[in-house]
Short mmCIF file of C-alpha atoms and ligand atoms in Angstrom, two decimals:
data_model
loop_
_atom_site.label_atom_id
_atom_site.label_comp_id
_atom_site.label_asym_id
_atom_site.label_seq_id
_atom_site.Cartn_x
_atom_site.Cartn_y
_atom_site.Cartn_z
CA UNK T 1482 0.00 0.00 0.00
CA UNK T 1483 1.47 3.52 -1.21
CA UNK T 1484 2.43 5.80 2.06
CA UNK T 1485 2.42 9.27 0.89
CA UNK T 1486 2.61 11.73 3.51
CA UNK T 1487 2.43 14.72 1.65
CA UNK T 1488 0.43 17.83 2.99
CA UNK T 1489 -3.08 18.26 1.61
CA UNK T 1490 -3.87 22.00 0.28
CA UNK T 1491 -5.26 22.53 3.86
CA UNK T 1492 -2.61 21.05 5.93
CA UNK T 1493 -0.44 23.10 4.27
CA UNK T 1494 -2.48 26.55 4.55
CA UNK T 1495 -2.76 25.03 8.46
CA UNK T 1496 0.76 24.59 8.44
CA UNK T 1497 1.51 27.99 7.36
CA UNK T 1498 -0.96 29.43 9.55
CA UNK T 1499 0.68 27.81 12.28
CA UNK T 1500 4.10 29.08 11.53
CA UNK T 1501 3.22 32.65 11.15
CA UNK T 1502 1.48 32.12 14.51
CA UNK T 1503 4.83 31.04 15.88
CA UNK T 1504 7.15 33.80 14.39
CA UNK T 1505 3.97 36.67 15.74
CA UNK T 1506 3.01 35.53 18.61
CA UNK T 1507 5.10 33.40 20.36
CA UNK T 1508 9.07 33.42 19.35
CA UNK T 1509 9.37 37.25 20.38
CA UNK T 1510 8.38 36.44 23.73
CA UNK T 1511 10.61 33.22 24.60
CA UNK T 1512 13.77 35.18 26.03
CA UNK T 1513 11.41 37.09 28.80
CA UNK T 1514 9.24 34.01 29.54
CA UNK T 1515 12.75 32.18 30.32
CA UNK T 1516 14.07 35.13 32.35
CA UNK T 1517 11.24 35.00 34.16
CA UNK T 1518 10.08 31.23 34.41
CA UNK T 1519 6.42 32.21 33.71
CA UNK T 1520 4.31 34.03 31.34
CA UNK T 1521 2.87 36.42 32.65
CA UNK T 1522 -0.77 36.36 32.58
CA UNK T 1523 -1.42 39.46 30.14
CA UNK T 1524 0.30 37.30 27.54
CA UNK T 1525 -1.27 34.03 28.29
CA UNK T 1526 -4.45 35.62 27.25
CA UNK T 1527 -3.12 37.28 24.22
CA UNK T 1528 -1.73 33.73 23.44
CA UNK T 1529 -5.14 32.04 23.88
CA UNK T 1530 -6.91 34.85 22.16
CA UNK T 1531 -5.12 34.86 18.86
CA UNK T 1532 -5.15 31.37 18.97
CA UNK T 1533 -8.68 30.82 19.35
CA UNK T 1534 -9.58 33.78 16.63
CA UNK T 1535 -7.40 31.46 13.87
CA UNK T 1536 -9.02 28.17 15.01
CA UNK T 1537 -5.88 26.84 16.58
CA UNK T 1538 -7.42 26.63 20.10
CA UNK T 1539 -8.86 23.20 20.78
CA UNK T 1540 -8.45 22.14 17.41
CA UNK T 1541 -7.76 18.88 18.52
CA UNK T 1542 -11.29 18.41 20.14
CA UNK T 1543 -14.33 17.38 18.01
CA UNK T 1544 -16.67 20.30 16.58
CA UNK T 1545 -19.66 19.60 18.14
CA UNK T 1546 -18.70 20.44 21.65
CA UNK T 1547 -17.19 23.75 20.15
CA UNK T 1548 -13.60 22.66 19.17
CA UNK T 1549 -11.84 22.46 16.08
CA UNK T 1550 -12.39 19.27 14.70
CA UNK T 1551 -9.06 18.88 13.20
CA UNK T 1552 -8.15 14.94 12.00
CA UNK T 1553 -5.38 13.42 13.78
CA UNK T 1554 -2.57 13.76 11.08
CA UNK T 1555 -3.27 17.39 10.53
CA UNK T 1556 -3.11 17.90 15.08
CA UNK T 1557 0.12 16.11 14.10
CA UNK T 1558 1.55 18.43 11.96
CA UNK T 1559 0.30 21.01 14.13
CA UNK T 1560 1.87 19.92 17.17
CA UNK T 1561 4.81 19.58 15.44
CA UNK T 1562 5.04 23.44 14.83
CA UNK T 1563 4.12 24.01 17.92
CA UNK T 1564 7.11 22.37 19.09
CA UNK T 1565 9.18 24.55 18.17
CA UNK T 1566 9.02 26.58 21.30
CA UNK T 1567 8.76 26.23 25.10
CA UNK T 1568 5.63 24.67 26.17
CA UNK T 1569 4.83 26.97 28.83
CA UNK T 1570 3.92 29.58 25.70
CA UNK T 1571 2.55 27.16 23.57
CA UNK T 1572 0.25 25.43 26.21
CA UNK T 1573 -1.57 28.36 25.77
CA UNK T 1574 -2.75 27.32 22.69
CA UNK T 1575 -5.43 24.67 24.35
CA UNK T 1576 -5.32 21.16 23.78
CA UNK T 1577 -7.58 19.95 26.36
CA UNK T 1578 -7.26 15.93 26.86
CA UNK T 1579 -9.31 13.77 24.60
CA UNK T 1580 -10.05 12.03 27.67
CA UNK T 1581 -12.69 14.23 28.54
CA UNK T 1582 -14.54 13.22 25.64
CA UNK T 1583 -16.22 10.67 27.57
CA UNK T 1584 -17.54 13.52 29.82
CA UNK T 1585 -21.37 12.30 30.18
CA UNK T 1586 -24.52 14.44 31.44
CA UNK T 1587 -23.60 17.25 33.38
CA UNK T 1588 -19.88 16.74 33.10
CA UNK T 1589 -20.34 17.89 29.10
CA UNK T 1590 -21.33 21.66 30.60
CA UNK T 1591 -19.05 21.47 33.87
CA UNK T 1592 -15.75 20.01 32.22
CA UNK T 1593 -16.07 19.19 28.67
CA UNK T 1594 -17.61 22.49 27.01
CA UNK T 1595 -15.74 25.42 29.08
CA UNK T 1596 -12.35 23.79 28.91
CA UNK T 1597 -12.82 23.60 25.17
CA UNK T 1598 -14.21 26.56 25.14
CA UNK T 1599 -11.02 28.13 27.49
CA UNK T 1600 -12.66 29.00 30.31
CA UNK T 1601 -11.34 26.24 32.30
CA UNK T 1602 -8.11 24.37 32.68
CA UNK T 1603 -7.47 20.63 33.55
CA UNK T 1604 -4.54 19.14 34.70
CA UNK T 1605 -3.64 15.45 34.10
CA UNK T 1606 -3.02 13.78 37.35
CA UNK T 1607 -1.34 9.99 37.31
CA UNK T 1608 2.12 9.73 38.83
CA UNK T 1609 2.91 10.09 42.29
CA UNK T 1610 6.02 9.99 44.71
CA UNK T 1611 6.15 6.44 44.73
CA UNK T 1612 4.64 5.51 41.63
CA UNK T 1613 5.86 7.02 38.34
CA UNK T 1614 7.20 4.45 35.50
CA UNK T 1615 5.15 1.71 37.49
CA UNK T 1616 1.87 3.38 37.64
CA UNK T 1617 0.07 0.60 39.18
CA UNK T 1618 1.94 1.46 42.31
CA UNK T 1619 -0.34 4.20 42.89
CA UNK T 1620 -1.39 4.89 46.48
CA UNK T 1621 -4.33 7.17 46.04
CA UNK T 1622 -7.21 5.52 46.96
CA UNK T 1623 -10.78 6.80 46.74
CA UNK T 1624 -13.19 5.06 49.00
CA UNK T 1625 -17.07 4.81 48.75
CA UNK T 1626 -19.23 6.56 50.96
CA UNK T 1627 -22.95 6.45 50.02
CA UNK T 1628 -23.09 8.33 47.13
CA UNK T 1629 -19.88 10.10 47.24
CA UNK T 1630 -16.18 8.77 47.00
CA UNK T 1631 -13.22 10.19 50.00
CA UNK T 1632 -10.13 10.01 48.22
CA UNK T 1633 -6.67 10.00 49.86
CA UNK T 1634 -3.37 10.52 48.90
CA UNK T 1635 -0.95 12.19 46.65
CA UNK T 1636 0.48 13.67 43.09
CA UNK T 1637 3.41 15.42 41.94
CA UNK T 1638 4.62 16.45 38.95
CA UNK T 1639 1.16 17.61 37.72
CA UNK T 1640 1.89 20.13 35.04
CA UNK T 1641 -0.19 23.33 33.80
CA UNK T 1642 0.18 26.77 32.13
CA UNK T 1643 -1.67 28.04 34.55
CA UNK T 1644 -2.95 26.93 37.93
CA UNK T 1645 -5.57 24.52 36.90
CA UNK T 1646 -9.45 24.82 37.98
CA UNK T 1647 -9.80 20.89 37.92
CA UNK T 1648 -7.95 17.62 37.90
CA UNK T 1649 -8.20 14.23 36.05
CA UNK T 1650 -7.59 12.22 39.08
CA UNK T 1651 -6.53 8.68 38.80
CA UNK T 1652 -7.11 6.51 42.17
CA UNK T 1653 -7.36 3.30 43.16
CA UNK T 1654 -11.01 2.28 44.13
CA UNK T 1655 -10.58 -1.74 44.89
CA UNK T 1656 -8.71 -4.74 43.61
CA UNK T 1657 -9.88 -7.02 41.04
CA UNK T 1658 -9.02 -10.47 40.81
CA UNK T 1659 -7.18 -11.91 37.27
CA UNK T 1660 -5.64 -14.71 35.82
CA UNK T 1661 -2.27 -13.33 37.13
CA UNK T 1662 -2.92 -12.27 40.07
CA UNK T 1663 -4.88 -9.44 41.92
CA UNK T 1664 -4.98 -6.28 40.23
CA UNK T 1665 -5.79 -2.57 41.18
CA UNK T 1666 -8.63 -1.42 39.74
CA UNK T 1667 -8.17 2.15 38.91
CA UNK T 1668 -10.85 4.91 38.32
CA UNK T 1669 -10.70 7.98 36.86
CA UNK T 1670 -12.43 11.17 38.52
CA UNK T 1671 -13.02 14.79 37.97
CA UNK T 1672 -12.20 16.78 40.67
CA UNK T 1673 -12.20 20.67 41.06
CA UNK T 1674 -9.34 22.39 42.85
CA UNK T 1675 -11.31 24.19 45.36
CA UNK T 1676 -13.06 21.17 46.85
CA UNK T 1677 -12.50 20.76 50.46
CA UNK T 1678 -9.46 18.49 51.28
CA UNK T 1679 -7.87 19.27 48.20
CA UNK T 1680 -4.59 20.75 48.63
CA UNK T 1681 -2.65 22.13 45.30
CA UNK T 1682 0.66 23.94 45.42
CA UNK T 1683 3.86 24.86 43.01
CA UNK T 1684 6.44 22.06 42.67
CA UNK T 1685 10.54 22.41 42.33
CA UNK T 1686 11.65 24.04 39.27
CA UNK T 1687 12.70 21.87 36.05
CA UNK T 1688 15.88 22.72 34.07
CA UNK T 1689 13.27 23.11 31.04
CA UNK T 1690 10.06 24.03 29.95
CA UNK T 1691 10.76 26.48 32.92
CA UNK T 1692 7.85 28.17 32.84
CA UNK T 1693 5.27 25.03 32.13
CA UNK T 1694 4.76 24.78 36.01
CA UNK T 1695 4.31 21.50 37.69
CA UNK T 1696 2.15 20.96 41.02
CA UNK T 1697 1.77 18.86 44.00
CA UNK T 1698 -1.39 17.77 44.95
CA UNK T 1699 -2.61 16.41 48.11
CA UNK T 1700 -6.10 15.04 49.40
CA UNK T 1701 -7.30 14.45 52.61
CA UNK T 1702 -10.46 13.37 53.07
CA UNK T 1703 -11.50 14.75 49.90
CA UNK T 1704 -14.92 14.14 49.20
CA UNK T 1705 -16.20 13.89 45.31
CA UNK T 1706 -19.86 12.78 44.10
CA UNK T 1707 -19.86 9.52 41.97
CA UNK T 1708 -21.17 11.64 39.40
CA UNK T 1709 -17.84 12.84 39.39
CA UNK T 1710 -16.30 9.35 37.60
CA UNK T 1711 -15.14 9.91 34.16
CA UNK T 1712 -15.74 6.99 32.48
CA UNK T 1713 -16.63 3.83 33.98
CA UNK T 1714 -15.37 2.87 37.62
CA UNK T 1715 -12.42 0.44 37.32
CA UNK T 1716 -11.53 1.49 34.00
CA UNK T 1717 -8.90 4.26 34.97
CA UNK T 1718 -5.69 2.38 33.72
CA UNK T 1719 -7.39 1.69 29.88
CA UNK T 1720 -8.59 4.92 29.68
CA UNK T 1721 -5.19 6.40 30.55
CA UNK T 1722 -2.94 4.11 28.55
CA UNK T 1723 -5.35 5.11 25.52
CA UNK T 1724 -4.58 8.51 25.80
CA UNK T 1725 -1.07 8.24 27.00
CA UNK T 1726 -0.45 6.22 23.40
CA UNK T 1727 -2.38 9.46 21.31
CA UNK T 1728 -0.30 11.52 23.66
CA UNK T 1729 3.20 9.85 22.64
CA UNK T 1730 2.73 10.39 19.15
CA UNK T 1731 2.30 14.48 19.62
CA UNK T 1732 5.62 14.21 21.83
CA UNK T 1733 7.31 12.87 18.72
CA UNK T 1734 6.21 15.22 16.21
CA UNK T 1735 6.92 17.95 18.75
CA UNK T 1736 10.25 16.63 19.11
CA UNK T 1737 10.59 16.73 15.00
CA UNK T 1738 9.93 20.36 14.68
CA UNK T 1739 12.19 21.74 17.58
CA UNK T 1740 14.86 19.53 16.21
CA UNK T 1741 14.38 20.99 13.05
CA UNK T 1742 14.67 24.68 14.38
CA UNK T 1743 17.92 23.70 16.01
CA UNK T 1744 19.14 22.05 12.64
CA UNK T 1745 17.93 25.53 10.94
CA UNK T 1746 19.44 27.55 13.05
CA UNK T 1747 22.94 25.45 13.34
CA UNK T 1748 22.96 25.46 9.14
CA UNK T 1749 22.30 29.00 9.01
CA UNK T 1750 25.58 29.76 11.79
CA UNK T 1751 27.57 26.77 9.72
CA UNK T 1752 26.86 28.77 6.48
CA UNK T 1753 28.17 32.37 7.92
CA UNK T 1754 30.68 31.70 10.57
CA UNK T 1755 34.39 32.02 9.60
CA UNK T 1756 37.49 30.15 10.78
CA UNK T 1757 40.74 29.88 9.40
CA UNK T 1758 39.63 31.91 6.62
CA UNK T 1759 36.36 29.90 5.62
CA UNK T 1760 32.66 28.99 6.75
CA UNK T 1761 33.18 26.55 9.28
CA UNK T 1762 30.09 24.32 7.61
CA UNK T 1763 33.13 23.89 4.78
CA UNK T 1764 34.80 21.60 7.77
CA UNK T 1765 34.03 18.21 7.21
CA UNK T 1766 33.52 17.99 10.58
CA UNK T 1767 30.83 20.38 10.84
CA UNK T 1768 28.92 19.77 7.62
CA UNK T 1769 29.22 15.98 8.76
CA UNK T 1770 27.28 16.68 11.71
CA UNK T 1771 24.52 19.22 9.75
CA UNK T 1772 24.12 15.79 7.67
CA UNK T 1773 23.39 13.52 10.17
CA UNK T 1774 21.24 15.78 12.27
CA UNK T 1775 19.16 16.07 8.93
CA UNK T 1776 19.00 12.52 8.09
CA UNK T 1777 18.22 11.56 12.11
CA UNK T 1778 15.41 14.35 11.20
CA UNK T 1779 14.03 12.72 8.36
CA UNK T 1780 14.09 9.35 9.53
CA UNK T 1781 12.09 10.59 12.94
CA UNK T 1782 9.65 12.79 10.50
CA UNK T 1783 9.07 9.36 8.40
CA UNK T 1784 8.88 7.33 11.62
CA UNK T 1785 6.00 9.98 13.45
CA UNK T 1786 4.21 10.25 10.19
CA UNK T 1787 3.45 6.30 9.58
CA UNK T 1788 2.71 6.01 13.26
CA UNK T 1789 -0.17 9.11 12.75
CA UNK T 1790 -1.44 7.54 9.85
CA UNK T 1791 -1.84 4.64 11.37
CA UNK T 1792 -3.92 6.04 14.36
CA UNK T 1793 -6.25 7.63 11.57
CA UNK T 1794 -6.37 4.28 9.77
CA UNK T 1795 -7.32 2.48 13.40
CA UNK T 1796 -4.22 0.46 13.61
CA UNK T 1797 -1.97 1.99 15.84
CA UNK T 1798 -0.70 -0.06 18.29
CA UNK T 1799 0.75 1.06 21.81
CA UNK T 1800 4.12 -0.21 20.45
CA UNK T 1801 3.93 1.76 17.44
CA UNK T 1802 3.04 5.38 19.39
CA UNK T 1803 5.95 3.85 21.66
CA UNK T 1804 9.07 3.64 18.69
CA UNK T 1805 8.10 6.89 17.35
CA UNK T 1806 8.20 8.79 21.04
CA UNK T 1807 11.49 6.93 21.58
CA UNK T 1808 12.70 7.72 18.48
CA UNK T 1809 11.92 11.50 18.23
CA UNK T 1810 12.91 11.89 21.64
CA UNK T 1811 15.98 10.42 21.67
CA UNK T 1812 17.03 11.86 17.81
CA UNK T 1813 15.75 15.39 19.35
CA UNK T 1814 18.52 15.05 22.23
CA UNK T 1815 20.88 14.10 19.78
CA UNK T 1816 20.30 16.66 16.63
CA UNK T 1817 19.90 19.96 20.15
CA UNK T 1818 23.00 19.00 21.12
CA UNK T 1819 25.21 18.64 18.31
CA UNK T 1820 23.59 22.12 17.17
CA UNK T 1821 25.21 23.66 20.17
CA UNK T 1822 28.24 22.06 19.10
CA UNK T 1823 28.43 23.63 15.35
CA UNK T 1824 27.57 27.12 17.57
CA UNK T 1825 30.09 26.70 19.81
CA UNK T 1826 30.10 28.91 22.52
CA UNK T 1827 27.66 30.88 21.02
CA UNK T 1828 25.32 28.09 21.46
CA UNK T 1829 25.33 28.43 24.83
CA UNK T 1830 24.32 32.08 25.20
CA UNK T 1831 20.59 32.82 26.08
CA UNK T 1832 20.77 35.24 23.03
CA UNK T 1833 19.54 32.50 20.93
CA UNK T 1834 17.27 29.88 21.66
CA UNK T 1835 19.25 26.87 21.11
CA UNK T 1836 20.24 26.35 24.77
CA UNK T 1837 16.30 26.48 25.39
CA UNK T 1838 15.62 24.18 22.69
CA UNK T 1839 18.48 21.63 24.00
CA UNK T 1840 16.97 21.93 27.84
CA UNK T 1841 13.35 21.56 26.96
CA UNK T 1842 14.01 18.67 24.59
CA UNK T 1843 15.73 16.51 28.27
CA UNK T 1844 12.37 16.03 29.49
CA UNK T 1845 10.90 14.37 26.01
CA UNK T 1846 12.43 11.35 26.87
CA UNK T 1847 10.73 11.09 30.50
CA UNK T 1848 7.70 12.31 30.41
CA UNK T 1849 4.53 10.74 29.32
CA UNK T 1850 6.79 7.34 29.90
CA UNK T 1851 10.52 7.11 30.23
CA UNK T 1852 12.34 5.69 26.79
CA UNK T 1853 13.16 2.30 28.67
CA UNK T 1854 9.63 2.54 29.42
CA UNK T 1855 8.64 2.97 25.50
CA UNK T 1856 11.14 0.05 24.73
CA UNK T 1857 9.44 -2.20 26.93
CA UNK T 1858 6.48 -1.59 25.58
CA UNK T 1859 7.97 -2.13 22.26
CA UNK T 1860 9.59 -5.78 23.18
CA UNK T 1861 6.30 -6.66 25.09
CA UNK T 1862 4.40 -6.71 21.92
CA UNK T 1863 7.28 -8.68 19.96
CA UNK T 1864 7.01 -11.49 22.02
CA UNK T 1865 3.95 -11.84 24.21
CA UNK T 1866 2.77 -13.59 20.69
CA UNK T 1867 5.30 -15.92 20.77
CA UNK T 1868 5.16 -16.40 24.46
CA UNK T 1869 3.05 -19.77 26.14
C1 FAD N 215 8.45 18.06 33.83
C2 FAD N 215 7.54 16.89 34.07
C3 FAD N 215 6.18 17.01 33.85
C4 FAD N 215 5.33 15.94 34.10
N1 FAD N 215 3.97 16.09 33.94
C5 FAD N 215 3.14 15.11 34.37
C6 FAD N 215 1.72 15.31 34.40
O1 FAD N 215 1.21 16.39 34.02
N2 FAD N 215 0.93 14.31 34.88
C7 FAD N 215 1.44 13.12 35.31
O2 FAD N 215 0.66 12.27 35.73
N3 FAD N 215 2.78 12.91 35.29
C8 FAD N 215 3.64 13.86 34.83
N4 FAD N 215 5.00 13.66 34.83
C9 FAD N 215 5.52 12.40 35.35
C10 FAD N 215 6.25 11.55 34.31
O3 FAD N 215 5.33 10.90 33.49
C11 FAD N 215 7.15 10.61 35.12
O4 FAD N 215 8.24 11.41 35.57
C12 FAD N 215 7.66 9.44 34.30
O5 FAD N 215 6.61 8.57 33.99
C13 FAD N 215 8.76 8.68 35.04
O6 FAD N 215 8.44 8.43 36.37
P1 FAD N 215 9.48 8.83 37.53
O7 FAD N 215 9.97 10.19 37.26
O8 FAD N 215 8.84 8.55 38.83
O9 FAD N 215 10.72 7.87 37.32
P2 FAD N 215 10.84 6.34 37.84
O10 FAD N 215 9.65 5.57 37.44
O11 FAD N 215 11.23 6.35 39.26
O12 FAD N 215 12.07 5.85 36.96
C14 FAD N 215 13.43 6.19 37.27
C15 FAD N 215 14.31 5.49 36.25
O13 FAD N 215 14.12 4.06 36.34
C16 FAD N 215 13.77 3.57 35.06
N5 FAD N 215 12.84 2.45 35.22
C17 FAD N 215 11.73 2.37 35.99
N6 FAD N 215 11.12 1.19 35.80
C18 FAD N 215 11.87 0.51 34.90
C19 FAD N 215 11.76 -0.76 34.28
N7 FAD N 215 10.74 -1.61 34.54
N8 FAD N 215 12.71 -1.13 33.39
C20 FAD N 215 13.74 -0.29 33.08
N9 FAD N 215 13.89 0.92 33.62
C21 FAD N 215 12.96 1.33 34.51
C22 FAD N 215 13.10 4.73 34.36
O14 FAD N 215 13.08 4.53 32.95
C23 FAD N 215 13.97 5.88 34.81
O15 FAD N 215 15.13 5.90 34.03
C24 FAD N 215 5.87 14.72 34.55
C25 FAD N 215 7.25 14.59 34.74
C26 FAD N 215 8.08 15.66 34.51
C27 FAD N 215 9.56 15.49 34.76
#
């Protein structure tokens, strides 16, 4: 079957809009934002604003609950612009979780609607102290009560570009018996920050994304209504590893186009800076490493593409989101790096934004599942078929 990848006429005019986007409204404002390790709220809003006035707010979430209705290759390719810069500027430019699409009855007007609409903010809230990689380990539990659930426990590094209104709460609400063994059962709950019992406060700093803030979250005694379930009780750990998969795939096409920034911006230096009375991209040694960074590109850009068309064909696997995030995220460490390198010192200097570029990309290969993480999940579904 042919693979061709190529953007339609309205990817493309997406694409561009996208870019323009970037160059207006968010690259002038990176140095500040990094100085300061926030965004201040003024430009937040201006963020959100211009983003929702050219359709880029949301655009991931369906049309008939108000967002844009975009199909998952062309979020792709958005993401993958979006990329390009810190994500405590572009998490302005709302892409609520697809989670919430399972919102039912009165959590459609309380969650779903005003978060796609912007007037709320949700924060996605899995890992905890002692359970990160191994997220069955988690030791939140959420107890029922008559109608309501008390849920105890802890979170940390919850991230938001702003202090959130409400949480996606994962907690353990029993244990299920299975063929292997006894097994959490995990539920997934909506919970607003102000509820009593609910503690939320600012975590450590990271050494990027400095000024996407992450939170710790505590509950005691924090009482929610079962009303409040998202989804069906005991089905906390599907519904998460669904979206953690569709999430995967957007790290790796985010990791694609800040790789290619760096890779612009190191060709561009390679091309004018002179040494020993030529360009230095005349070295071999530089214009070596401009060649591999651009073929590790490629290969990544191939690699994120094929996974994305296979989630819009209905045959992604977890595996498959898994290799691409790997991938990406390990080529994007690779290509930020030697960028510096073909700077030199220069590409150390907070007058350009390869040094941001080469922090932020670190976290990529942590977050939303560690790369040993990704490659188990990789070698799981190689041989669990061939396994008795
Ligand atoms: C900046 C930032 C933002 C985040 N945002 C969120 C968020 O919004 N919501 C949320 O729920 N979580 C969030 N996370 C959490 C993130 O998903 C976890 O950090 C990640 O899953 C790894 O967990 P951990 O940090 O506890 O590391 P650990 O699980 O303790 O792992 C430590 C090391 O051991 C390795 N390891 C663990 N188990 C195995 C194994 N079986 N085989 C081989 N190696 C293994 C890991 O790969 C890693 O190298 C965020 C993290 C960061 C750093």
């Amino acid at each position: 079957m042919a693979w061709d990848f190529s953007p339609t006429e309205e990817q493309r005019l997406l694409i561009d809009t996208v870019r323009q986007f970037m160059a207006e409204e968010i690259f002038p404002h990176e140095r500040e934002v990094e100085r300061l390790g926030a965004v201040p709220p003024e430009l937040g809003k201006q963020i959100h604003k211009r983003s929702r006035e050219l359709g880029l707010y949301a655009a991931n979430m369906p049309a008939e609950v108000g967002g844009g209705g975009l199909d998952f290759l062309s979020v792709t390719l958005m993401d993958r612009e979006l990329g390009k810069s810190t994500w405590g500027l572009m998490g302005w430019v709302g892409r609520p979780s697809e989670i919430l699409n399972v919102c039912q009855g009165a959590q459609r007007e309380r969650y779903l609607i005003p978060t796609v609409a912007g007037e709320r903010k949700e924060a996605f809230a899995l890992t905890e102290p002692n359970a990160g990689s191994d997220a069955m380990g988690i030791q939140t539990r959420a107890v029922k009560t008559g109608g309501d659930y008390v849920i105890n426990g802890s979170k940390h590094f919850i991230t938001c570009v702003r202090r959130p209104d409400y949480i996606i709460l994962f907690a353990a609400t029993g244990v299920d018996a299975t063929p292997r063994g006894e097994r959490k059962r995990i539920t997934c709950f909506l919970v607003d920050v102000d509820t009593p019992g609910f503690d939320l406060r600012r975590g450590p700093q990271a050494v990027g994304h400095r000024s996407y803030h992450n939170y710790q979250l505590s509950f005691s005694d924090c009482r929610v209504p079962a009303a409040n379930i998202l989804g069906e009780e005991g089905k906390g750990f599907e519904q998460a590893g669904a979206w953690l998969s569709n999430t995967r795939l957007l790290v790796a096409a985010s990791c694609c186009g800040k790789a290619e920034r760096a890779i612009e911006i190191a060709t561009q230096w390679a091309a004018t800076r002179r040494q020993f009375g030529q360009t230095i991209g005349r070295f071999q040694g530089v214009g070596f490493k401009l060649a591999d960074m651009a073929t590790e590109l490629r290969a990544a850009d191939m690699l994120t593409m094929q996974v994305a068309w296979k989630y819009a064909a209905g045959t992604m696997t977890d595996g498959d989101a898994a290799m691409a995030k790997v991938f990406a995220s390990e080529m994007c460490g690779r290509v930020t790096d030697q960028a510096i390198q073909v700077l030199g010192g220069m590409g150390l200097m907070n007058e350009l934004p390869l040094e941001m570029l080469w922090r932020d990309a670190r976290v990529e290969r942590i977050w939303d599942g560690t790369s040993e993480i990704q490659r188990h999940i990789i070698a799981r579904e190689m041989l669990r078929p061939l396994e008795s």
